[in-house]
PDB file of C-alpha atoms and ligand atoms in Angstrom:
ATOM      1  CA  UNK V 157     292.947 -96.231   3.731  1.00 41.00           C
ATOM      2  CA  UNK V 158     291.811 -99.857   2.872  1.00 44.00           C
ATOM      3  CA  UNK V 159     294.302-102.827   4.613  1.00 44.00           C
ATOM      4  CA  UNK V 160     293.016-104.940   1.978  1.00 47.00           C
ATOM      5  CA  UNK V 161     295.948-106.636  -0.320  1.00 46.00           C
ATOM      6  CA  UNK V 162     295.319-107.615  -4.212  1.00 48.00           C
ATOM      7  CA  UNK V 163     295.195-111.587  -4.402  1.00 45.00           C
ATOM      8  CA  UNK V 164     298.141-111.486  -6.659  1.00 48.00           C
ATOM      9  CA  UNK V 165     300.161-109.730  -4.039  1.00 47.00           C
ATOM     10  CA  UNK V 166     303.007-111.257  -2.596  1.00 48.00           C
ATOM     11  CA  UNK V 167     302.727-112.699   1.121  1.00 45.00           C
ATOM     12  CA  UNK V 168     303.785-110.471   3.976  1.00 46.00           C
ATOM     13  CA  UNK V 169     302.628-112.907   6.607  1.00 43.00           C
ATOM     14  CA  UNK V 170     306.133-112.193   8.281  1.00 44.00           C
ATOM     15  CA  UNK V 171     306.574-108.682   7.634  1.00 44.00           C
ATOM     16  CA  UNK V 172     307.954-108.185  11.177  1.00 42.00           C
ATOM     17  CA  UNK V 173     306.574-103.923  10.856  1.00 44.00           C
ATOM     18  CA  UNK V 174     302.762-105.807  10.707  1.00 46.00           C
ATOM     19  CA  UNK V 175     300.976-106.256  13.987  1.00 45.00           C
ATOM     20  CA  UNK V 176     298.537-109.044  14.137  1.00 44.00           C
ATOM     21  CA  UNK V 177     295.681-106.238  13.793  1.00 46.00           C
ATOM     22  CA  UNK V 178     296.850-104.737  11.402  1.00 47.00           C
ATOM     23  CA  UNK V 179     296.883-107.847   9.140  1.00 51.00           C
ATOM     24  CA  UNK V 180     294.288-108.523   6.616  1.00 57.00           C
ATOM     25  CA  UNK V 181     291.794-111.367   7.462  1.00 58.00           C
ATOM     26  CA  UNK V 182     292.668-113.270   4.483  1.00 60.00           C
ATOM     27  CA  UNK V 183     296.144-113.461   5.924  1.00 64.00           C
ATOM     28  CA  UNK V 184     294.579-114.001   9.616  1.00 58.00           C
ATOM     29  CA  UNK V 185     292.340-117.115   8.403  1.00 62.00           C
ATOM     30  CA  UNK V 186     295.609-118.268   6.462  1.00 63.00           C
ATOM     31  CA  UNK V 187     297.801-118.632   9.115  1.00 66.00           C
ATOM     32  CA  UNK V 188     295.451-120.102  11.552  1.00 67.00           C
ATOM     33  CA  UNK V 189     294.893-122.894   8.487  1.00 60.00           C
ATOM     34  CA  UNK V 190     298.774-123.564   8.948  1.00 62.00           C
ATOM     35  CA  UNK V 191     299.146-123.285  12.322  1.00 67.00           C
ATOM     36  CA  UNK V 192     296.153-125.997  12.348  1.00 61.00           C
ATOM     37  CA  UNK V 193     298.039-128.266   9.314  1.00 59.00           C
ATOM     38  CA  UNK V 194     301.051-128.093  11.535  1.00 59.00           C
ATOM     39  CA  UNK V 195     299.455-129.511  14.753  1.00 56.00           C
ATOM     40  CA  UNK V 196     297.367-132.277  12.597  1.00 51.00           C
ATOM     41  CA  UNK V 197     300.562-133.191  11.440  1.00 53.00           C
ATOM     42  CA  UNK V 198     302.413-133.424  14.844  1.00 49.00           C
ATOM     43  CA  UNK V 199     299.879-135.299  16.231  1.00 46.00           C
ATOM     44  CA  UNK V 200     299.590-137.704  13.711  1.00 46.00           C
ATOM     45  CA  UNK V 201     303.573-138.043  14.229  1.00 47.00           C
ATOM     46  CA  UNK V 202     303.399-138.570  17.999  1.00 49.00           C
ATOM     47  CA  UNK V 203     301.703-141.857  19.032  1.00 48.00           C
ATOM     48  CA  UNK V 204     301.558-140.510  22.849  1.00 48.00           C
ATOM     49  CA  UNK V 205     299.591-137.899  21.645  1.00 48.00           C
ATOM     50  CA  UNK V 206     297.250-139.767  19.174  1.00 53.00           C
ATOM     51  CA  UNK V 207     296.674-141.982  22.021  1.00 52.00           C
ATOM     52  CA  UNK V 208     295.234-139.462  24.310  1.00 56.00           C
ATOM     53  CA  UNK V 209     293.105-138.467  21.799  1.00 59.00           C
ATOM     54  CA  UNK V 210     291.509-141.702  20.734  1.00 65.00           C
ATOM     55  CA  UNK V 211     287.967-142.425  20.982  1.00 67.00           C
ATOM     56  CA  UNK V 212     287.053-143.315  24.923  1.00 70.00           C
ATOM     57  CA  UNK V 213     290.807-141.846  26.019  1.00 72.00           C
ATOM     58  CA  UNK V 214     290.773-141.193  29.546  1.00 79.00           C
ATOM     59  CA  UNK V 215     291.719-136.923  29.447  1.00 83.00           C
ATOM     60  CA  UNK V 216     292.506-135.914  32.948  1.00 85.00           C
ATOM     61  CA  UNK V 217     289.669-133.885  34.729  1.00 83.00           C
ATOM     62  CA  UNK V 218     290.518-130.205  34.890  1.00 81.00           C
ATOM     63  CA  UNK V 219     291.220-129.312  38.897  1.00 85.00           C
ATOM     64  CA  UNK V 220     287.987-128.274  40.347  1.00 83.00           C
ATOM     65  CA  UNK V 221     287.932-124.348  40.979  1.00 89.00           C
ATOM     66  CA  UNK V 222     288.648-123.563  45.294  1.00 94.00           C
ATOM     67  CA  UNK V 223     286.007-123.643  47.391  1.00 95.00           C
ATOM     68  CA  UNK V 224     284.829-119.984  48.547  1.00 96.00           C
ATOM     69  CA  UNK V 225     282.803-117.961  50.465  1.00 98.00           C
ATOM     70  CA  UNK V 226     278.771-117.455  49.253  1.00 98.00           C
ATOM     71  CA  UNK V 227     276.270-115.352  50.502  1.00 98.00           C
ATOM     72  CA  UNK V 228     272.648-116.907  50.316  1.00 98.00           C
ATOM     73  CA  UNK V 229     269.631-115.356  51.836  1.00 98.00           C
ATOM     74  CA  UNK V 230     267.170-118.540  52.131  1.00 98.00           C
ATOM     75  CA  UNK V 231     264.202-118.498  53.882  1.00 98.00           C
ATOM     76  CA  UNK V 232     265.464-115.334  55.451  1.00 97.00           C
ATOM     77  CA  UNK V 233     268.222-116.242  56.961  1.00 97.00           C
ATOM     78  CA  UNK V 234     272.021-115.090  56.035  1.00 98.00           C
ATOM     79  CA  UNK V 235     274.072-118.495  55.100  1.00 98.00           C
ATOM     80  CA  UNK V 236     277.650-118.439  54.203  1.00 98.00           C
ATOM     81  CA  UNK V 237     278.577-121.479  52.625  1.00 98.00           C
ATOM     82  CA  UNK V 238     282.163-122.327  51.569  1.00 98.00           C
ATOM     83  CA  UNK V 239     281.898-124.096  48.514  1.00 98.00           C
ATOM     84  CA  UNK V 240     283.455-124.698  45.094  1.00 97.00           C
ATOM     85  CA  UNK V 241     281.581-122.067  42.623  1.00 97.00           C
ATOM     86  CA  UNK V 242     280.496-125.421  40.263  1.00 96.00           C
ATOM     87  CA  UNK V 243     278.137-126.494  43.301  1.00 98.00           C
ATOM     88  CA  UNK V 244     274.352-126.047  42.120  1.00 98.00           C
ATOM     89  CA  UNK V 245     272.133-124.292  43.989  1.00 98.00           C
ATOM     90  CA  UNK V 246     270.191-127.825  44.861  1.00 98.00           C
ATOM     91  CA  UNK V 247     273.049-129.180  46.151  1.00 98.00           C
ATOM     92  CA  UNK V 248     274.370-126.021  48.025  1.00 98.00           C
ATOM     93  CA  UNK V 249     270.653-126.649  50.077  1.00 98.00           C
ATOM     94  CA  UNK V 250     270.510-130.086  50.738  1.00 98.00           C
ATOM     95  CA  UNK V 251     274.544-130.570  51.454  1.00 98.00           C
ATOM     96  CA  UNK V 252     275.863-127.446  52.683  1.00 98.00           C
ATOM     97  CA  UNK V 253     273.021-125.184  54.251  1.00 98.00           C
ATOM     98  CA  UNK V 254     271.430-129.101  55.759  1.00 98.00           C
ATOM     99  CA  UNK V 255     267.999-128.051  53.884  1.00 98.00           C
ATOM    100  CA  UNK V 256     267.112-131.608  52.851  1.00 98.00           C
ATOM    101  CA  UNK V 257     263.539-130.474  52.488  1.00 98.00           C
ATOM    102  CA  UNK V 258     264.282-130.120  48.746  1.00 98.00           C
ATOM    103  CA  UNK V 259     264.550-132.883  46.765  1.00 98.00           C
ATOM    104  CA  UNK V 260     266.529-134.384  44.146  1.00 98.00           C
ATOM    105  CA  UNK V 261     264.807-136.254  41.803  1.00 98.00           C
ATOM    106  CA  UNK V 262     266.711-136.198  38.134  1.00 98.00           C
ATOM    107  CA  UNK V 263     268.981-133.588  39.105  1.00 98.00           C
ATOM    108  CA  UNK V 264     268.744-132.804  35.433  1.00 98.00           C
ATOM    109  CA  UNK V 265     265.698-130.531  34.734  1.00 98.00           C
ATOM    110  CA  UNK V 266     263.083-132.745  34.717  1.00 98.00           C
ATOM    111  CA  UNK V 267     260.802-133.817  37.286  1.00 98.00           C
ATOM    112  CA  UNK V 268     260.374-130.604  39.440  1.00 98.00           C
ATOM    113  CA  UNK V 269     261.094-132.224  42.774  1.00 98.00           C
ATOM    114  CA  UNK V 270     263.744-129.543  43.467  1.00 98.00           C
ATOM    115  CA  UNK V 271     261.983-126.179  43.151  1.00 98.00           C
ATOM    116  CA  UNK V 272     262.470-123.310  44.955  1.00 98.00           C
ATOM    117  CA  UNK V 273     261.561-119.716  45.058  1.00 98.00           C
ATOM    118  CA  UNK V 274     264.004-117.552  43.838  1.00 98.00           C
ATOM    119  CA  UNK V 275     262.615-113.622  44.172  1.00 98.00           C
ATOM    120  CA  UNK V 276     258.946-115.514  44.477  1.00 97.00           C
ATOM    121  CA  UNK V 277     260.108-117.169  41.292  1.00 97.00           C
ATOM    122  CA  UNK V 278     260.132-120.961  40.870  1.00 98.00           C
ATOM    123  CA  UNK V 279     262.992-122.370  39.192  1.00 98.00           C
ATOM    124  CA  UNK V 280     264.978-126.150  39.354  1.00 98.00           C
ATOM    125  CA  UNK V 281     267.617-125.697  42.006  1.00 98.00           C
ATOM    126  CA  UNK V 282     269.147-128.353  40.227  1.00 98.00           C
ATOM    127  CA  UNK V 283     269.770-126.759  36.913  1.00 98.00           C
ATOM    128  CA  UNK V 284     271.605-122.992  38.303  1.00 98.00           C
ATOM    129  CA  UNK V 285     274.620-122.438  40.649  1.00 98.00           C
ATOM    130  CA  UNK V 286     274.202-121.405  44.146  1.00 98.00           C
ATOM    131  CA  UNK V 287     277.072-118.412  43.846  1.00 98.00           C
ATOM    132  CA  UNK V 288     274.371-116.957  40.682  1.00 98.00           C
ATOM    133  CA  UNK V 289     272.137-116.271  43.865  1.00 98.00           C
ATOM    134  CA  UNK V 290     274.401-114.503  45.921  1.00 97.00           C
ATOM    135  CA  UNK V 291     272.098-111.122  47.030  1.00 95.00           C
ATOM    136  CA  UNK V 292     268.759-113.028  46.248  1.00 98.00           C
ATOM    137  CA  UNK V 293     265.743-113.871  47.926  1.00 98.00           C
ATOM    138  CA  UNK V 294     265.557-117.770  48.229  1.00 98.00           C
ATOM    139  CA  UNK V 295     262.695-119.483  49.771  1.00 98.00           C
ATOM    140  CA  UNK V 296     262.247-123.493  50.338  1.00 98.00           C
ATOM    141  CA  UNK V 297     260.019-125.513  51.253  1.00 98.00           C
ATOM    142  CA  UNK V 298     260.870-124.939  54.663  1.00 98.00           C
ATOM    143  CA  UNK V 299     259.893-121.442  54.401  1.00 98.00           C
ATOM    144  CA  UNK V 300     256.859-121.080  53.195  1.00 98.00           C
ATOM    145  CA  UNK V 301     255.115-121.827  56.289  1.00 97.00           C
ATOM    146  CA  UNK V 302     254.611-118.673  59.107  1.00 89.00           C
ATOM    147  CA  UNK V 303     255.494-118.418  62.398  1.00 85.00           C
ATOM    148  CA  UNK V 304     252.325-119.656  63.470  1.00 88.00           C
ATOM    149  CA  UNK V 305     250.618-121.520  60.483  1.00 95.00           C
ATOM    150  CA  UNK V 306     250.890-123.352  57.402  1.00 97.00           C
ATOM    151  CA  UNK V 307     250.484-121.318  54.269  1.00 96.00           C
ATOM    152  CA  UNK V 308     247.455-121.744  52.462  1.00 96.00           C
ATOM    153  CA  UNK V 309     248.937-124.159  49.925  1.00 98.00           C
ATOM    154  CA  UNK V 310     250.179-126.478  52.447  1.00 98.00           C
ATOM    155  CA  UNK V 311     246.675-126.319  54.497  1.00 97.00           C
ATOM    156  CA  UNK V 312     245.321-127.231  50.736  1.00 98.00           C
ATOM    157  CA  UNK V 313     247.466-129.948  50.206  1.00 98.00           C
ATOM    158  CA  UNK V 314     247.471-131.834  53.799  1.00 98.00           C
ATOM    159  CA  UNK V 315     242.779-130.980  53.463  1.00 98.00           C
ATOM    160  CA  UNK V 316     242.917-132.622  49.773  1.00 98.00           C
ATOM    161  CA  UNK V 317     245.435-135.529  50.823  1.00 98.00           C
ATOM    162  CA  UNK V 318     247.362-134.527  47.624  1.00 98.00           C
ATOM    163  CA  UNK V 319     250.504-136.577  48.019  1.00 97.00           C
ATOM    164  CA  UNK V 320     251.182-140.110  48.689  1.00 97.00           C
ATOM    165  CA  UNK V 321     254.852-140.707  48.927  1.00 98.00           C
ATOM    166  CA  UNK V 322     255.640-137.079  49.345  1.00 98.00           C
ATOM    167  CA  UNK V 323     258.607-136.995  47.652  1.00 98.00           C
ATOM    168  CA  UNK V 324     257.428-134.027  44.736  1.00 98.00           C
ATOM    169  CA  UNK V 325     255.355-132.707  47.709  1.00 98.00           C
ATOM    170  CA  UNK V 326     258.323-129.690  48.353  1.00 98.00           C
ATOM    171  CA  UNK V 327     258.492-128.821  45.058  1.00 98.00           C
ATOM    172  CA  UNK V 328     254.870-129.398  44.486  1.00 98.00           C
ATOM    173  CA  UNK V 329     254.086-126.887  47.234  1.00 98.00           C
ATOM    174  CA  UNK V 330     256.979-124.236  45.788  1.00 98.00           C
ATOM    175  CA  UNK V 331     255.537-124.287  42.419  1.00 98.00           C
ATOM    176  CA  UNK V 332     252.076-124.464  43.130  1.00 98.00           C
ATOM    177  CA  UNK V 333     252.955-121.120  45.583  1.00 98.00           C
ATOM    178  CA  UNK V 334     254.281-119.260  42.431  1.00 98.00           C
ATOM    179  CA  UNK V 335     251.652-120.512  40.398  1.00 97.00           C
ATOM    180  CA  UNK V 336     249.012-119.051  42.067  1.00 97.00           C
ATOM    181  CA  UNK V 337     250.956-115.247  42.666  1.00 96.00           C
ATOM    182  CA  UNK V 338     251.707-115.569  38.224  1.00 94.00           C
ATOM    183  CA  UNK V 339     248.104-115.971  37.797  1.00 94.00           C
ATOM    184  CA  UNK V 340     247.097-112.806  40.625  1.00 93.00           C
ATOM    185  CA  UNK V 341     249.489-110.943  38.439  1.00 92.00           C
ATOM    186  CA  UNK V 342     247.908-111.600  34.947  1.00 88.00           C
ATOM    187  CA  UNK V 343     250.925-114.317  33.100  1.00 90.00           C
ATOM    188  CA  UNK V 344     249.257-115.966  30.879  1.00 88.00           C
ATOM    189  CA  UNK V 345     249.924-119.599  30.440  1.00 90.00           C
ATOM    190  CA  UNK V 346     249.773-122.005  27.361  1.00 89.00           C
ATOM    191  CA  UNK V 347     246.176-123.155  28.454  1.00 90.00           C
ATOM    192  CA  UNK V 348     244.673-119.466  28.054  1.00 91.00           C
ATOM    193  CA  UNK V 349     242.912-119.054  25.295  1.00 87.00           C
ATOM    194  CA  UNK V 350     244.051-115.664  24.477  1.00 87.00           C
ATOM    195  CA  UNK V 351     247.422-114.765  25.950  1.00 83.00           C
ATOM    196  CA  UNK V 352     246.815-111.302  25.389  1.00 85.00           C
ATOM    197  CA  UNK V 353     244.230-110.860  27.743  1.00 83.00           C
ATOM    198  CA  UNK V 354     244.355-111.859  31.453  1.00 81.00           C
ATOM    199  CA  UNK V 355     242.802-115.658  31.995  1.00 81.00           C
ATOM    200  CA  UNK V 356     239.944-114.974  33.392  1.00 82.00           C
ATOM    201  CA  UNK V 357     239.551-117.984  35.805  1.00 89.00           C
ATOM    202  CA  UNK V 358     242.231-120.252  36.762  1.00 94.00           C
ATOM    203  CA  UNK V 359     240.387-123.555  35.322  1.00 94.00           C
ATOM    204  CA  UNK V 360     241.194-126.923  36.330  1.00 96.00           C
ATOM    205  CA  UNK V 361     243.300-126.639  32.573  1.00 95.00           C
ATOM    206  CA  UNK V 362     245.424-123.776  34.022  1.00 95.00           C
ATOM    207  CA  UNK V 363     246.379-125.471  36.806  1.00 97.00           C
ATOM    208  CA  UNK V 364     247.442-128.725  35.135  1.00 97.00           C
ATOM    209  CA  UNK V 365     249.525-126.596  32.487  1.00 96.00           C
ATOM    210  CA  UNK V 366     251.105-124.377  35.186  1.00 96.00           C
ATOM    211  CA  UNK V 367     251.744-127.325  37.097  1.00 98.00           C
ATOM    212  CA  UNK V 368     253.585-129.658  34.684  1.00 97.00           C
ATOM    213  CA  UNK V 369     256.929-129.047  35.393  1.00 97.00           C
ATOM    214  CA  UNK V 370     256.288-130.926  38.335  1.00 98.00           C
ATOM    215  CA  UNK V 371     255.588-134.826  37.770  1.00 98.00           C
ATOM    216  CA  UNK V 372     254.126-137.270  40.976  1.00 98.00           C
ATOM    217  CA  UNK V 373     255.231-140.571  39.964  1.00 97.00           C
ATOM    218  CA  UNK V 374     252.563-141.663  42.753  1.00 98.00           C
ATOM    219  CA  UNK V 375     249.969-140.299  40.663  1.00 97.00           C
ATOM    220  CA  UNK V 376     248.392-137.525  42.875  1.00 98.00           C
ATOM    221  CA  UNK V 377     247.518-135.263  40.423  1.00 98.00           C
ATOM    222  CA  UNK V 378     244.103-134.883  41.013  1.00 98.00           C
ATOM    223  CA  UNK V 379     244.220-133.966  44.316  1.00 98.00           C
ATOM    224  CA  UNK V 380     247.147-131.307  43.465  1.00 98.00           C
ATOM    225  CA  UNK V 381     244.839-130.162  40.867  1.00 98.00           C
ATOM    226  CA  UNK V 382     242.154-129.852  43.621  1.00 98.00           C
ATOM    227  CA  UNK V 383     244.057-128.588  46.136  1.00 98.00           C
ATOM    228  CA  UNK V 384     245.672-125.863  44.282  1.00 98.00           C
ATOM    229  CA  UNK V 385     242.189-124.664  42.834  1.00 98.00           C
ATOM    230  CA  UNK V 386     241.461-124.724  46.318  1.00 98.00           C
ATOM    231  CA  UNK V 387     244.316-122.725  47.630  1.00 97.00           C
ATOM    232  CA  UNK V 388     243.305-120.179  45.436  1.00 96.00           C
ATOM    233  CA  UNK V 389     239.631-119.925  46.056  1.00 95.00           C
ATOM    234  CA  UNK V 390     241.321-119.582  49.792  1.00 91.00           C
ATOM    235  CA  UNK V 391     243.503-116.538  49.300  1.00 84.00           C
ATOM    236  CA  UNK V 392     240.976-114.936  46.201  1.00 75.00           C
TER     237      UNK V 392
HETATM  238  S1  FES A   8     265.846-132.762  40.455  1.00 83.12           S
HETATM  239 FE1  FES A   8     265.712-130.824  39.495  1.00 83.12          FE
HETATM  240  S2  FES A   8     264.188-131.090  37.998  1.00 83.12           S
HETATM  241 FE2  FES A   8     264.456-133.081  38.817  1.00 83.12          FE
HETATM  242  S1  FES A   9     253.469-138.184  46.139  1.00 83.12           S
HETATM  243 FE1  FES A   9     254.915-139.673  45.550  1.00 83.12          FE
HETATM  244  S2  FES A   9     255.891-138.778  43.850  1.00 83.12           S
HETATM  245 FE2  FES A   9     254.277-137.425  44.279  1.00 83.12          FE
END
């Protein structure tokens, strides 16, 4: 049977026998509109209150969640770091696990200077929280080296001088790491000219596309460029 009620109907907003689901919407959206009338009102009667609210009010912060227990796997190694579950996963590295080889550059998205390797895919440490990687495979700078020997992208990098300051040179080296296993496995970029097809070569335009989420503010770029495309000609 329909719970709808005529419009012409009398109210039974306070019918006590109604449950709140068993009201009809009309009547839902109705006495939220009060209930919303009635706290305008208040607040316009309470000066304390319209105070607080005012444009450039101090509020007072919410308390920060506890600190807790999280499980990272970086660089393969088991780290359990005690911290508050807002910490990001670039700050987690660098301040908790002592993995200052990342680096924070904007700390908001930007400039690439923090990437890492999460699952062999690069991502800003600075934009995702470290207890989302709890269980994952995390890999820093400081990891992609063997035992014995740089990894292919380093050797690149130190052969083609591609850095100046070194300060993007971590991420530079993550990213350019995960660039070259996306193109082995056929992703597409927004330099190939047909993305449904696998790019046949990785051009000197590839690189510089899958590359830009990275910026040098020295400048290096084109001996990153050369140094990735040599990287790859390395490990092809
Ligand atoms: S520090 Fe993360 S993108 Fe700039
Ligand atoms: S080498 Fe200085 S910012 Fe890239």
């Amino acid at each position: 049977m329909s719970n709808e009620r005529p419009l012409d109907a009398p109210c039974d907003c306070d019918d006590a026998s109604q449950t709140p689901n068993s009201r009809a919407p009309a009547d839902v959206a109705r006495r939220r509109f009060l209930q919303s009338a009635a706290a305008a009102a208040a607040l316009g009667a309470a000066p304390h209150l319209r105070a607080q609210n005012a444009p450039g009010a101090q509020t007072p912060a919410p308390a920060p969640a506890p600190a807790q227990p999280v499980r990272l796997d970086i660089n393969g190694r088991e780290y359990v770091l005690h911290i508050e579950p807002r910490v990001t996963l670039l700050d987690a590295l660098r301040d908790y696990a002592g993995l200052t080889g990342t680096k924070k550059g904007c700390d908001r998205g930007q400039c690439g200077a923090c990437t890492v390797l999460v699952e062999g895919r690069r991502i800003n440490s600075c934009l995702t929280l470290a207890v989302m990687h709890e269980g994952e495979r995390i890999t820093t700078v400081e990891g992609l080296a063997g035992a014995a020997a740089l990894s292919p992208v380093q050797r690149a990098f130190i052969e083609r001088d591609a850095f100046q300051c070194g300060f993007c040179t971590p991420g530079q080296l993550c990213s350019a790491t995960a660039c070259l296993s996306e193109f082995r496995t056929g992703a597409a970029s927004a330099a190939t000219p047909d993305v449904r097809t696998r790019p046949a070569q990785l051009s000197d335009a590839e690189i510089r596309e899958r590359m830009s989420g990275n910026l040098c503010r020295c400048g290096a770029y084109v001996n990153i460029v050369a140094a990735v495309r040599d990287a790859h000609a390395a490990s092809a």
